Amino acid sequence: MPRDHRAARSIRVLLAEDQGMLRGALALLLGMEADIEVVAQVAAGDAIVDAALTHRPDVALLDIELPGMSGLDAAARLRDEAPDCRVLILTTFGRPGYLRRAMEAGAAGFLVKDGPVEDLAAAIRRVLTGETVIDPALAAAALSAGPNPLTARECDVLNASTDGATVADIATKLHLSESTVRNYLSSAIGKTGTRNRTEALREARQQGWL
């Protein structure tokens, strides 16, 4: 839309999405809204805060699974370093655990990517007025799922157990004893109702706890 048809004060949006085609499409569609302007686009989570400090967006639209830093971790940093920027999480993965973590990180909204762009534009406007916008189906699922049963250390140990890491590898990486690592893994397996650490890791990720 031509610039002279825009609102006198456009909503400045930062867009963080690692898939180039999707990022470009979102920027194009949002840019067609008379009162929205995409002022920055980044493909990696660790570029979000710097872009926000440089371009001073009103709203940061963040994917969760980004290279460098997750959108959830970036949201927490924005809360501290760019508190005037409202965060709206937009993700493919509508996992209850992700929603809880997003809210804990200070996000003002959480939507899944399969919704119409009109709903996304409306959500951007709403979070800017101070509202919290959450996908209704995901909100209901989060309430029924309950809180994350894993402690922070159990999450750390599960995250470190990827790619065939041994107990010794995990212990070295996290500066723990091997017996402590085994205890954390055993506890995580019990809490997730699984049979081994591979299944525990898969279940924790599916629930959005990691």
JSON list of C-alpha atoms in Angstrom, two decimals:
[
{"chain": "A", "resi": 1, "resn": "MET", "atom": "CA", "xyz": [0.00, 0.00, 0.00]},
{"chain": "A", "resi": 2, "resn": "PRO", "atom": "CA", "xyz": [1.38, 3.47, -0.83]},
{"chain": "A", "resi": 3, "resn": "ARG", "atom": "CA", "xyz": [2.94, 5.28, 2.06]},
{"chain": "A", "resi": 4, "resn": "ASP", "atom": "CA", "xyz": [0.50, 8.20, 1.86]},
{"chain": "A", "resi": 5, "resn": "HIS", "atom": "CA", "xyz": [-2.34, 5.79, 2.60]},
{"chain": "A", "resi": 6, "resn": "ARG", "atom": "CA", "xyz": [-0.78, 4.71, 5.88]},
{"chain": "A", "resi": 7, "resn": "ALA", "atom": "CA", "xyz": [-1.84, 5.81, 9.31]},
{"chain": "A", "resi": 8, "resn": "ALA", "atom": "CA", "xyz": [-0.03, 8.88, 10.65]},
{"chain": "A", "resi": 9, "resn": "ARG", "atom": "CA", "xyz": [1.70, 6.63, 13.20]},
{"chain": "A", "resi": 10, "resn": "SER", "atom": "CA", "xyz": [2.31, 3.10, 11.96]},
{"chain": "A", "resi": 11, "resn": "ILE", "atom": "CA", "xyz": [2.87, 0.21, 14.36]},
{"chain": "A", "resi": 12, "resn": "ARG", "atom": "CA", "xyz": [6.54, -0.71, 14.01]},
{"chain": "A", "resi": 13, "resn": "VAL", "atom": "CA", "xyz": [7.07, -4.48, 13.86]},
{"chain": "A", "resi": 14, "resn": "LEU", "atom": "CA", "xyz": [10.19, -6.62, 14.13]},
{"chain": "A", "resi": 15, "resn": "LEU", "atom": "CA", "xyz": [9.83, -10.02, 12.47]},
{"chain": "A", "resi": 16, "resn": "ALA", "atom": "CA", "xyz": [11.99, -12.98, 13.54]},
{"chain": "A", "resi": 17, "resn": "GLU", "atom": "CA", "xyz": [11.56, -16.10, 11.37]},
{"chain": "A", "resi": 18, "resn": "ASP", "atom": "CA", "xyz": [14.28, -18.42, 10.09]},
{"chain": "A", "resi": 19, "resn": "GLN", "atom": "CA", "xyz": [12.41, -19.61, 6.98]},
{"chain": "A", "resi": 20, "resn": "GLY", "atom": "CA", "xyz": [13.14, -16.98, 4.36]},
{"chain": "A", "resi": 21, "resn": "MET", "atom": "CA", "xyz": [10.07, -17.55, 2.20]},
{"chain": "A", "resi": 22, "resn": "LEU", "atom": "CA", "xyz": [7.70, -17.41, 5.15]},
{"chain": "A", "resi": 23, "resn": "ARG", "atom": "CA", "xyz": [9.45, -14.37, 6.60]},
{"chain": "A", "resi": 24, "resn": "GLY", "atom": "CA", "xyz": [9.14, -12.54, 3.29]},
{"chain": "A", "resi": 25, "resn": "ALA", "atom": "CA", "xyz": [5.50, -13.50, 2.89]},
{"chain": "A", "resi": 26, "resn": "LEU", "atom": "CA", "xyz": [4.62, -12.34, 6.41]},
{"chain": "A", "resi": 27, "resn": "ALA", "atom": "CA", "xyz": [6.45, -9.05, 5.90]},
{"chain": "A", "resi": 28, "resn": "LEU", "atom": "CA", "xyz": [4.63, -8.48, 2.61]},
{"chain": "A", "resi": 29, "resn": "LEU", "atom": "CA", "xyz": [1.19, -9.30, 4.01]},
{"chain": "A", "resi": 30, "resn": "LEU", "atom": "CA", "xyz": [1.66, -7.24, 7.17]},
{"chain": "A", "resi": 31, "resn": "GLY", "atom": "CA", "xyz": [3.03, -4.39, 5.10]},
{"chain": "A", "resi": 32, "resn": "MET", "atom": "CA", "xyz": [-0.27, -4.24, 3.25]},
{"chain": "A", "resi": 33, "resn": "GLU", "atom": "CA", "xyz": [-1.99, -3.19, 6.47]},
{"chain": "A", "resi": 34, "resn": "ALA", "atom": "CA", "xyz": [-2.41, 0.58, 6.55]},
{"chain": "A", "resi": 35, "resn": "ASP", "atom": "CA", "xyz": [-1.23, 0.93, 10.14]},
{"chain": "A", "resi": 36, "resn": "ILE", "atom": "CA", "xyz": [1.58, -1.66, 10.29]},
{"chain": "A", "resi": 37, "resn": "GLU", "atom": "CA", "xyz": [5.19, -1.30, 9.12]},
{"chain": "A", "resi": 38, "resn": "VAL", "atom": "CA", "xyz": [7.77, -4.10, 9.31]},
{"chain": "A", "resi": 39, "resn": "VAL", "atom": "CA", "xyz": [10.93, -2.19, 10.25]},
{"chain": "A", "resi": 40, "resn": "ALA", "atom": "CA", "xyz": [13.28, -5.14, 10.80]},
{"chain": "A", "resi": 41, "resn": "GLN", "atom": "CA", "xyz": [13.57, -8.77, 9.77]},
{"chain": "A", "resi": 42, "resn": "VAL", "atom": "CA", "xyz": [15.98, -11.29, 11.31]},
{"chain": "A", "resi": 43, "resn": "ALA", "atom": "CA", "xyz": [16.56, -14.99, 10.72]},
{"chain": "A", "resi": 44, "resn": "ALA", "atom": "CA", "xyz": [18.30, -15.90, 14.01]},
{"chain": "A", "resi": 45, "resn": "GLY", "atom": "CA", "xyz": [17.32, -15.58, 17.64]},
{"chain": "A", "resi": 46, "resn": "ASP", "atom": "CA", "xyz": [20.59, -14.01, 18.73]},
{"chain": "A", "resi": 47, "resn": "ALA", "atom": "CA", "xyz": [19.99, -11.10, 16.31]},
{"chain": "A", "resi": 48, "resn": "ILE", "atom": "CA", "xyz": [16.65, -10.12, 17.86]},
{"chain": "A", "resi": 49, "resn": "VAL", "atom": "CA", "xyz": [17.75, -7.93, 20.75]},
{"chain": "A", "resi": 50, "resn": "ASP", "atom": "CA", "xyz": [20.28, -5.95, 18.69]},
{"chain": "A", "resi": 51, "resn": "ALA", "atom": "CA", "xyz": [17.66, -5.39, 15.97]},
{"chain": "A", "resi": 52, "resn": "ALA", "atom": "CA", "xyz": [15.15, -4.25, 18.57]},
{"chain": "A", "resi": 53, "resn": "LEU", "atom": "CA", "xyz": [17.59, -1.80, 20.13]},
{"chain": "A", "resi": 54, "resn": "THR", "atom": "CA", "xyz": [18.49, -0.44, 16.68]},
{"chain": "A", "resi": 55, "resn": "HIS", "atom": "CA", "xyz": [15.02, -0.17, 15.13]},
{"chain": "A", "resi": 56, "resn": "ARG", "atom": "CA", "xyz": [12.88, 0.34, 18.26]},
{"chain": "A", "resi": 57, "resn": "PRO", "atom": "CA", "xyz": [9.84, -1.70, 17.18]},
{"chain": "A", "resi": 58, "resn": "ASP", "atom": "CA", "xyz": [6.54, -1.45, 19.03]},
{"chain": "A", "resi": 59, "resn": "VAL", "atom": "CA", "xyz": [5.91, -5.18, 18.64]},
{"chain": "A", "resi": 60, "resn": "ALA", "atom": "CA", "xyz": [8.33, -8.09, 18.11]},
{"chain": "A", "resi": 61, "resn": "LEU", "atom": "CA", "xyz": [6.82, -11.03, 16.26]},
{"chain": "A", "resi": 62, "resn": "LEU", "atom": "CA", "xyz": [8.96, -14.05, 17.18]},
{"chain": "A", "resi": 63, "resn": "ASP", "atom": "CA", "xyz": [9.12, -17.66, 16.08]},
{"chain": "A", "resi": 64, "resn": "ILE", "atom": "CA", "xyz": [10.17, -20.07, 18.84]},
{"chain": "A", "resi": 65, "resn": "GLU", "atom": "CA", "xyz": [12.60, -22.42, 17.14]},
{"chain": "A", "resi": 66, "resn": "LEU", "atom": "CA", "xyz": [15.33, -20.14, 15.81]},
{"chain": "A", "resi": 67, "resn": "PRO", "atom": "CA", "xyz": [19.07, -20.69, 15.32]},
{"chain": "A", "resi": 68, "resn": "GLY", "atom": "CA", "xyz": [21.33, -19.07, 17.88]},
{"chain": "A", "resi": 69, "resn": "MET", "atom": "CA", "xyz": [18.68, -18.45, 20.54]},
{"chain": "A", "resi": 70, "resn": "SER", "atom": "CA", "xyz": [15.08, -19.52, 20.91]},
{"chain": "A", "resi": 71, "resn": "GLY", "atom": "CA", "xyz": [12.31, -16.98, 20.57]},
{"chain": "A", "resi": 72, "resn": "LEU", "atom": "CA", "xyz": [11.38, -17.68, 24.19]},
{"chain": "A", "resi": 73, "resn": "ASP", "atom": "CA", "xyz": [14.86, -16.80, 25.44]},
{"chain": "A", "resi": 74, "resn": "ALA", "atom": "CA", "xyz": [14.88, -13.72, 23.21]},
{"chain": "A", "resi": 75, "resn": "ALA", "atom": "CA", "xyz": [11.51, -12.67, 24.64]},
{"chain": "A", "resi": 76, "resn": "ALA", "atom": "CA", "xyz": [12.96, -12.76, 28.14]},
{"chain": "A", "resi": 77, "resn": "ARG", "atom": "CA", "xyz": [15.92, -10.61, 27.05]},
{"chain": "A", "resi": 78, "resn": "LEU", "atom": "CA", "xyz": [13.62, -8.11, 25.33]},
{"chain": "A", "resi": 79, "resn": "ARG", "atom": "CA", "xyz": [11.64, -7.79, 28.55]},
{"chain": "A", "resi": 80, "resn": "ASP", "atom": "CA", "xyz": [14.83, -6.66, 30.28]},
{"chain": "A", "resi": 81, "resn": "GLU", "atom": "CA", "xyz": [16.56, -4.69, 27.51]},
{"chain": "A", "resi": 82, "resn": "ALA", "atom": "CA", "xyz": [13.66, -3.28, 25.46]},
{"chain": "A", "resi": 83, "resn": "PRO", "atom": "CA", "xyz": [10.73, -3.20, 27.89]},
{"chain": "A", "resi": 84, "resn": "ASP", "atom": "CA", "xyz": [8.63, -0.93, 25.66]},
{"chain": "A", "resi": 85, "resn": "CYS", "atom": "CA", "xyz": [8.55, -3.60, 22.95]},
{"chain": "A", "resi": 86, "resn": "ARG", "atom": "CA", "xyz": [5.59, -5.96, 23.20]},
{"chain": "A", "resi": 87, "resn": "VAL", "atom": "CA", "xyz": [6.32, -9.58, 22.23]},
{"chain": "A", "resi": 88, "resn": "LEU", "atom": "CA", "xyz": [3.97, -11.77, 20.22]},
{"chain": "A", "resi": 89, "resn": "ILE", "atom": "CA", "xyz": [5.01, -15.41, 19.75]},
{"chain": "A", "resi": 90, "resn": "LEU", "atom": "CA", "xyz": [4.00, -16.95, 16.42]},
{"chain": "A", "resi": 91, "resn": "THR", "atom": "CA", "xyz": [4.84, -20.63, 16.06]},
{"chain": "A", "resi": 92, "resn": "THR", "atom": "CA", "xyz": [4.10, -23.80, 14.15]},
{"chain": "A", "resi": 93, "resn": "PHE", "atom": "CA", "xyz": [4.15, -25.76, 17.40]},
{"chain": "A", "resi": 94, "resn": "GLY", "atom": "CA", "xyz": [1.10, -25.09, 19.56]},
{"chain": "A", "resi": 95, "resn": "ARG", "atom": "CA", "xyz": [2.46, -26.87, 22.62]},
{"chain": "A", "resi": 96, "resn": "PRO", "atom": "CA", "xyz": [1.04, -26.09, 26.06]},
{"chain": "A", "resi": 97, "resn": "GLY", "atom": "CA", "xyz": [4.48, -25.96, 27.64]},
{"chain": "A", "resi": 98, "resn": "TYR", "atom": "CA", "xyz": [5.60, -23.37, 25.11]},
{"chain": "A", "resi": 99, "resn": "LEU", "atom": "CA", "xyz": [2.67, -21.15, 26.04]},
{"chain": "A", "resi": 100, "resn": "ARG", "atom": "CA", "xyz": [3.52, -21.28, 29.74]},
{"chain": "A", "resi": 101, "resn": "ARG", "atom": "CA", "xyz": [7.17, -20.52, 29.04]},
{"chain": "A", "resi": 102, "resn": "ALA", "atom": "CA", "xyz": [6.23, -17.66, 26.73]},
{"chain": "A", "resi": 103, "resn": "MET", "atom": "CA", "xyz": [4.07, -16.06, 29.41]},
{"chain": "A", "resi": 104, "resn": "GLU", "atom": "CA", "xyz": [6.84, -16.51, 31.98]},
{"chain": "A", "resi": 105, "resn": "ALA", "atom": "CA", "xyz": [9.22, -14.77, 29.55]},
{"chain": "A", "resi": 106, "resn": "GLY", "atom": "CA", "xyz": [6.90, -11.77, 29.39]},
{"chain": "A", "resi": 107, "resn": "ALA", "atom": "CA", "xyz": [5.25, -12.39, 26.02]},
{"chain": "A", "resi": 108, "resn": "ALA", "atom": "CA", "xyz": [1.99, -10.53, 25.44]},
{"chain": "A", "resi": 109, "resn": "GLY", "atom": "CA", "xyz": [0.57, -13.03, 22.97]},
{"chain": "A", "resi": 110, "resn": "PHE", "atom": "CA", "xyz": [0.89, -16.52, 21.54]},
{"chain": "A", "resi": 111, "resn": "LEU", "atom": "CA", "xyz": [-0.56, -17.59, 18.18]},
{"chain": "A", "resi": 112, "resn": "VAL", "atom": "CA", "xyz": [-0.04, -20.53, 15.84]},
{"chain": "A", "resi": 113, "resn": "LYS", "atom": "CA", "xyz": [0.96, -19.93, 12.24]},
{"chain": "A", "resi": 114, "resn": "ASP", "atom": "CA", "xyz": [-2.03, -21.53, 10.55]},
{"chain": "A", "resi": 115, "resn": "GLY", "atom": "CA", "xyz": [-4.36, -18.61, 11.30]},
{"chain": "A", "resi": 116, "resn": "PRO", "atom": "CA", "xyz": [-5.34, -15.88, 8.79]},
{"chain": "A", "resi": 117, "resn": "VAL", "atom": "CA", "xyz": [-3.12, -12.81, 8.51]},
{"chain": "A", "resi": 118, "resn": "GLU", "atom": "CA", "xyz": [-6.09, -10.63, 9.48]},
{"chain": "A", "resi": 119, "resn": "ASP", "atom": "CA", "xyz": [-6.09, -12.30, 12.91]},
{"chain": "A", "resi": 120, "resn": "LEU", "atom": "CA", "xyz": [-2.36, -11.72, 13.21]},
{"chain": "A", "resi": 121, "resn": "ALA", "atom": "CA", "xyz": [-2.70, -8.04, 12.34]},
{"chain": "A", "resi": 122, "resn": "ALA", "atom": "CA", "xyz": [-5.52, -7.70, 14.87]},
{"chain": "A", "resi": 123, "resn": "ALA", "atom": "CA", "xyz": [-3.38, -9.41, 17.52]},
{"chain": "A", "resi": 124, "resn": "ILE", "atom": "CA", "xyz": [-0.53, -6.98, 16.87]},
{"chain": "A", "resi": 125, "resn": "ARG", "atom": "CA", "xyz": [-2.90, -4.06, 17.42]},
{"chain": "A", "resi": 126, "resn": "ARG", "atom": "CA", "xyz": [-4.36, -5.62, 20.56]},
{"chain": "A", "resi": 127, "resn": "VAL", "atom": "CA", "xyz": [-1.07, -6.39, 22.31]},
{"chain": "A", "resi": 128, "resn": "LEU", "atom": "CA", "xyz": [0.02, -2.82, 21.65]},
{"chain": "A", "resi": 129, "resn": "THR", "atom": "CA", "xyz": [-2.97, -1.59, 23.66]},
{"chain": "A", "resi": 130, "resn": "GLY", "atom": "CA", "xyz": [-1.94, -3.76, 26.61]},
{"chain": "A", "resi": 131, "resn": "GLU", "atom": "CA", "xyz": [-4.08, -6.83, 25.93]},
{"chain": "A", "resi": 132, "resn": "THR", "atom": "CA", "xyz": [-2.83, -10.40, 26.15]},
{"chain": "A", "resi": 133, "resn": "VAL", "atom": "CA", "xyz": [-3.75, -12.43, 23.07]},
{"chain": "A", "resi": 134, "resn": "ILE", "atom": "CA", "xyz": [-3.64, -16.24, 23.20]},
{"chain": "A", "resi": 135, "resn": "ASP", "atom": "CA", "xyz": [-4.91, -18.82, 20.74]},
{"chain": "A", "resi": 136, "resn": "PRO", "atom": "CA", "xyz": [-8.10, -20.13, 22.47]},
{"chain": "A", "resi": 137, "resn": "ALA", "atom": "CA", "xyz": [-7.51, -23.81, 21.71]},
{"chain": "A", "resi": 138, "resn": "LEU", "atom": "CA", "xyz": [-3.96, -23.60, 22.99]},
{"chain": "A", "resi": 139, "resn": "ALA", "atom": "CA", "xyz": [-5.06, -21.81, 26.15]},
{"chain": "A", "resi": 140, "resn": "ALA", "atom": "CA", "xyz": [-7.51, -24.62, 26.91]},
{"chain": "A", "resi": 141, "resn": "ALA", "atom": "CA", "xyz": [-4.86, -27.26, 26.25]},
{"chain": "A", "resi": 142, "resn": "ALA", "atom": "CA", "xyz": [-2.39, -25.50, 28.53]},
{"chain": "A", "resi": 143, "resn": "LEU", "atom": "CA", "xyz": [-4.89, -25.42, 31.37]},
{"chain": "A", "resi": 144, "resn": "SER", "atom": "CA", "xyz": [-5.61, -29.12, 31.04]},
{"chain": "A", "resi": 145, "resn": "ALA", "atom": "CA", "xyz": [-1.94, -30.08, 30.68]},
{"chain": "A", "resi": 146, "resn": "GLY", "atom": "CA", "xyz": [-0.84, -28.53, 33.95]},
{"chain": "A", "resi": 147, "resn": "PRO", "atom": "CA", "xyz": [2.58, -27.06, 34.75]},
{"chain": "A", "resi": 148, "resn": "ASN", "atom": "CA", "xyz": [5.95, -28.40, 33.68]},
{"chain": "A", "resi": 149, "resn": "PRO", "atom": "CA", "xyz": [6.85, -31.14, 36.22]},
{"chain": "A", "resi": 150, "resn": "LEU", "atom": "CA", "xyz": [10.56, -30.96, 35.44]},
{"chain": "A", "resi": 151, "resn": "THR", "atom": "CA", "xyz": [12.99, -28.87, 37.44]},
{"chain": "A", "resi": 152, "resn": "ALA", "atom": "CA", "xyz": [15.38, -26.51, 35.67]},
{"chain": "A", "resi": 153, "resn": "ARG", "atom": "CA", "xyz": [18.26, -28.90, 36.28]},
{"chain": "A", "resi": 154, "resn": "GLU", "atom": "CA", "xyz": [16.32, -31.88, 34.92]},
{"chain": "A", "resi": 155, "resn": "CYS", "atom": "CA", "xyz": [15.63, -29.84, 31.80]},
{"chain": "A", "resi": 156, "resn": "ASP", "atom": "CA", "xyz": [19.32, -29.00, 31.51]},
{"chain": "A", "resi": 157, "resn": "VAL", "atom": "CA", "xyz": [20.31, -32.64, 31.77]},
{"chain": "A", "resi": 158, "resn": "LEU", "atom": "CA", "xyz": [17.74, -33.75, 29.19]},
{"chain": "A", "resi": 159, "resn": "ASN", "atom": "CA", "xyz": [18.81, -31.01, 26.80]},
{"chain": "A", "resi": 160, "resn": "ALA", "atom": "CA", "xyz": [22.42, -32.10, 27.18]},
{"chain": "A", "resi": 161, "resn": "SER", "atom": "CA", "xyz": [21.58, -35.75, 26.49]},
{"chain": "A", "resi": 162, "resn": "THR", "atom": "CA", "xyz": [21.05, -35.28, 22.74]},
{"chain": "A", "resi": 163, "resn": "ASP", "atom": "CA", "xyz": [23.19, -36.69, 19.94]},
{"chain": "A", "resi": 164, "resn": "GLY", "atom": "CA", "xyz": [24.26, -39.79, 21.82]},
{"chain": "A", "resi": 165, "resn": "ALA", "atom": "CA", "xyz": [25.89, -37.95, 24.71]},
{"chain": "A", "resi": 166, "resn": "THR", "atom": "CA", "xyz": [27.03, -40.28, 27.47]},
{"chain": "A", "resi": 167, "resn": "VAL", "atom": "CA", "xyz": [26.47, -39.67, 31.17]},
{"chain": "A", "resi": 168, "resn": "ALA", "atom": "CA", "xyz": [30.14, -38.68, 31.39]},
{"chain": "A", "resi": 169, "resn": "ASP", "atom": "CA", "xyz": [29.68, -36.20, 28.52]},
{"chain": "A", "resi": 170, "resn": "ILE", "atom": "CA", "xyz": [26.67, -34.63, 30.24]},
{"chain": "A", "resi": 171, "resn": "ALA", "atom": "CA", "xyz": [28.48, -34.46, 33.56]},
{"chain": "A", "resi": 172, "resn": "THR", "atom": "CA", "xyz": [31.44, -32.68, 31.98]},
{"chain": "A", "resi": 173, "resn": "LYS", "atom": "CA", "xyz": [29.26, -30.22, 30.06]},
{"chain": "A", "resi": 174, "resn": "LEU", "atom": "CA", "xyz": [27.14, -29.27, 33.08]},
{"chain": "A", "resi": 175, "resn": "HIS", "atom": "CA", "xyz": [29.92, -29.51, 35.69]},
{"chain": "A", "resi": 176, "resn": "LEU", "atom": "CA", "xyz": [28.08, -32.20, 37.65]},
{"chain": "A", "resi": 177, "resn": "SER", "atom": "CA", "xyz": [29.07, -35.59, 38.97]},
{"chain": "A", "resi": 178, "resn": "GLU", "atom": "CA", "xyz": [28.01, -38.64, 36.97]},
{"chain": "A", "resi": 179, "resn": "SER", "atom": "CA", "xyz": [25.88, -39.91, 39.86]},
{"chain": "A", "resi": 180, "resn": "THR", "atom": "CA", "xyz": [24.04, -36.57, 39.99]},
{"chain": "A", "resi": 181, "resn": "VAL", "atom": "CA", "xyz": [23.38, -36.74, 36.25]},
{"chain": "A", "resi": 182, "resn": "ARG", "atom": "CA", "xyz": [21.99, -40.27, 36.61]},
{"chain": "A", "resi": 183, "resn": "ASN", "atom": "CA", "xyz": [19.71, -39.08, 39.41]},
{"chain": "A", "resi": 184, "resn": "TYR", "atom": "CA", "xyz": [18.38, -36.20, 37.33]},
{"chain": "A", "resi": 185, "resn": "LEU", "atom": "CA", "xyz": [17.82, -38.46, 34.33]},
{"chain": "A", "resi": 186, "resn": "SER", "atom": "CA", "xyz": [16.03, -41.05, 36.45]},
{"chain": "A", "resi": 187, "resn": "SER", "atom": "CA", "xyz": [13.80, -38.38, 37.95]},
{"chain": "A", "resi": 188, "resn": "ALA", "atom": "CA", "xyz": [13.00, -36.92, 34.52]},
{"chain": "A", "resi": 189, "resn": "ILE", "atom": "CA", "xyz": [12.14, -40.36, 33.15]},
{"chain": "A", "resi": 190, "resn": "GLY", "atom": "CA", "xyz": [9.80, -40.98, 36.07]},
{"chain": "A", "resi": 191, "resn": "LYS", "atom": "CA", "xyz": [8.08, -37.62, 35.78]},
{"chain": "A", "resi": 192, "resn": "THR", "atom": "CA", "xyz": [7.50, -38.01, 32.04]},
{"chain": "A", "resi": 193, "resn": "GLY", "atom": "CA", "xyz": [6.21, -41.58, 32.42]},
{"chain": "A", "resi": 194, "resn": "THR", "atom": "CA", "xyz": [8.70, -42.89, 29.89]},
{"chain": "A", "resi": 195, "resn": "ARG", "atom": "CA", "xyz": [11.12, -45.81, 29.79]},
{"chain": "A", "resi": 196, "resn": "ASN", "atom": "CA", "xyz": [14.45, -44.16, 29.03]},
{"chain": "A", "resi": 197, "resn": "ARG", "atom": "CA", "xyz": [16.10, -40.80, 28.54]},
{"chain": "A", "resi": 198, "resn": "THR", "atom": "CA", "xyz": [15.49, -40.79, 24.77]},
{"chain": "A", "resi": 199, "resn": "GLU", "atom": "CA", "xyz": [11.76, -41.17, 25.33]},
{"chain": "A", "resi": 200, "resn": "ALA", "atom": "CA", "xyz": [11.88, -38.64, 28.17]},
{"chain": "A", "resi": 201, "resn": "LEU", "atom": "CA", "xyz": [13.58, -36.09, 25.92]},
{"chain": "A", "resi": 202, "resn": "ARG", "atom": "CA", "xyz": [11.04, -36.69, 23.14]},
{"chain": "A", "resi": 203, "resn": "GLU", "atom": "CA", "xyz": [8.08, -36.36, 25.50]},
{"chain": "A", "resi": 204, "resn": "ALA", "atom": "CA", "xyz": [9.45, -33.20, 27.13]},
{"chain": "A", "resi": 205, "resn": "ARG", "atom": "CA", "xyz": [9.93, -31.61, 23.72]},
{"chain": "A", "resi": 206, "resn": "GLN", "atom": "CA", "xyz": [6.47, -32.60, 22.53]},
{"chain": "A", "resi": 207, "resn": "GLN", "atom": "CA", "xyz": [4.98, -30.99, 25.63]},
{"chain": "A", "resi": 208, "resn": "GLY", "atom": "CA", "xyz": [7.02, -27.84, 25.09]},
{"chain": "A", "resi": 209, "resn": "TRP", "atom": "CA", "xyz": [8.84, -28.18, 28.41]},
{"chain": "A", "resi": 210, "resn": "LEU", "atom": "CA", "xyz": [12.27, -27.84, 26.74]}
]
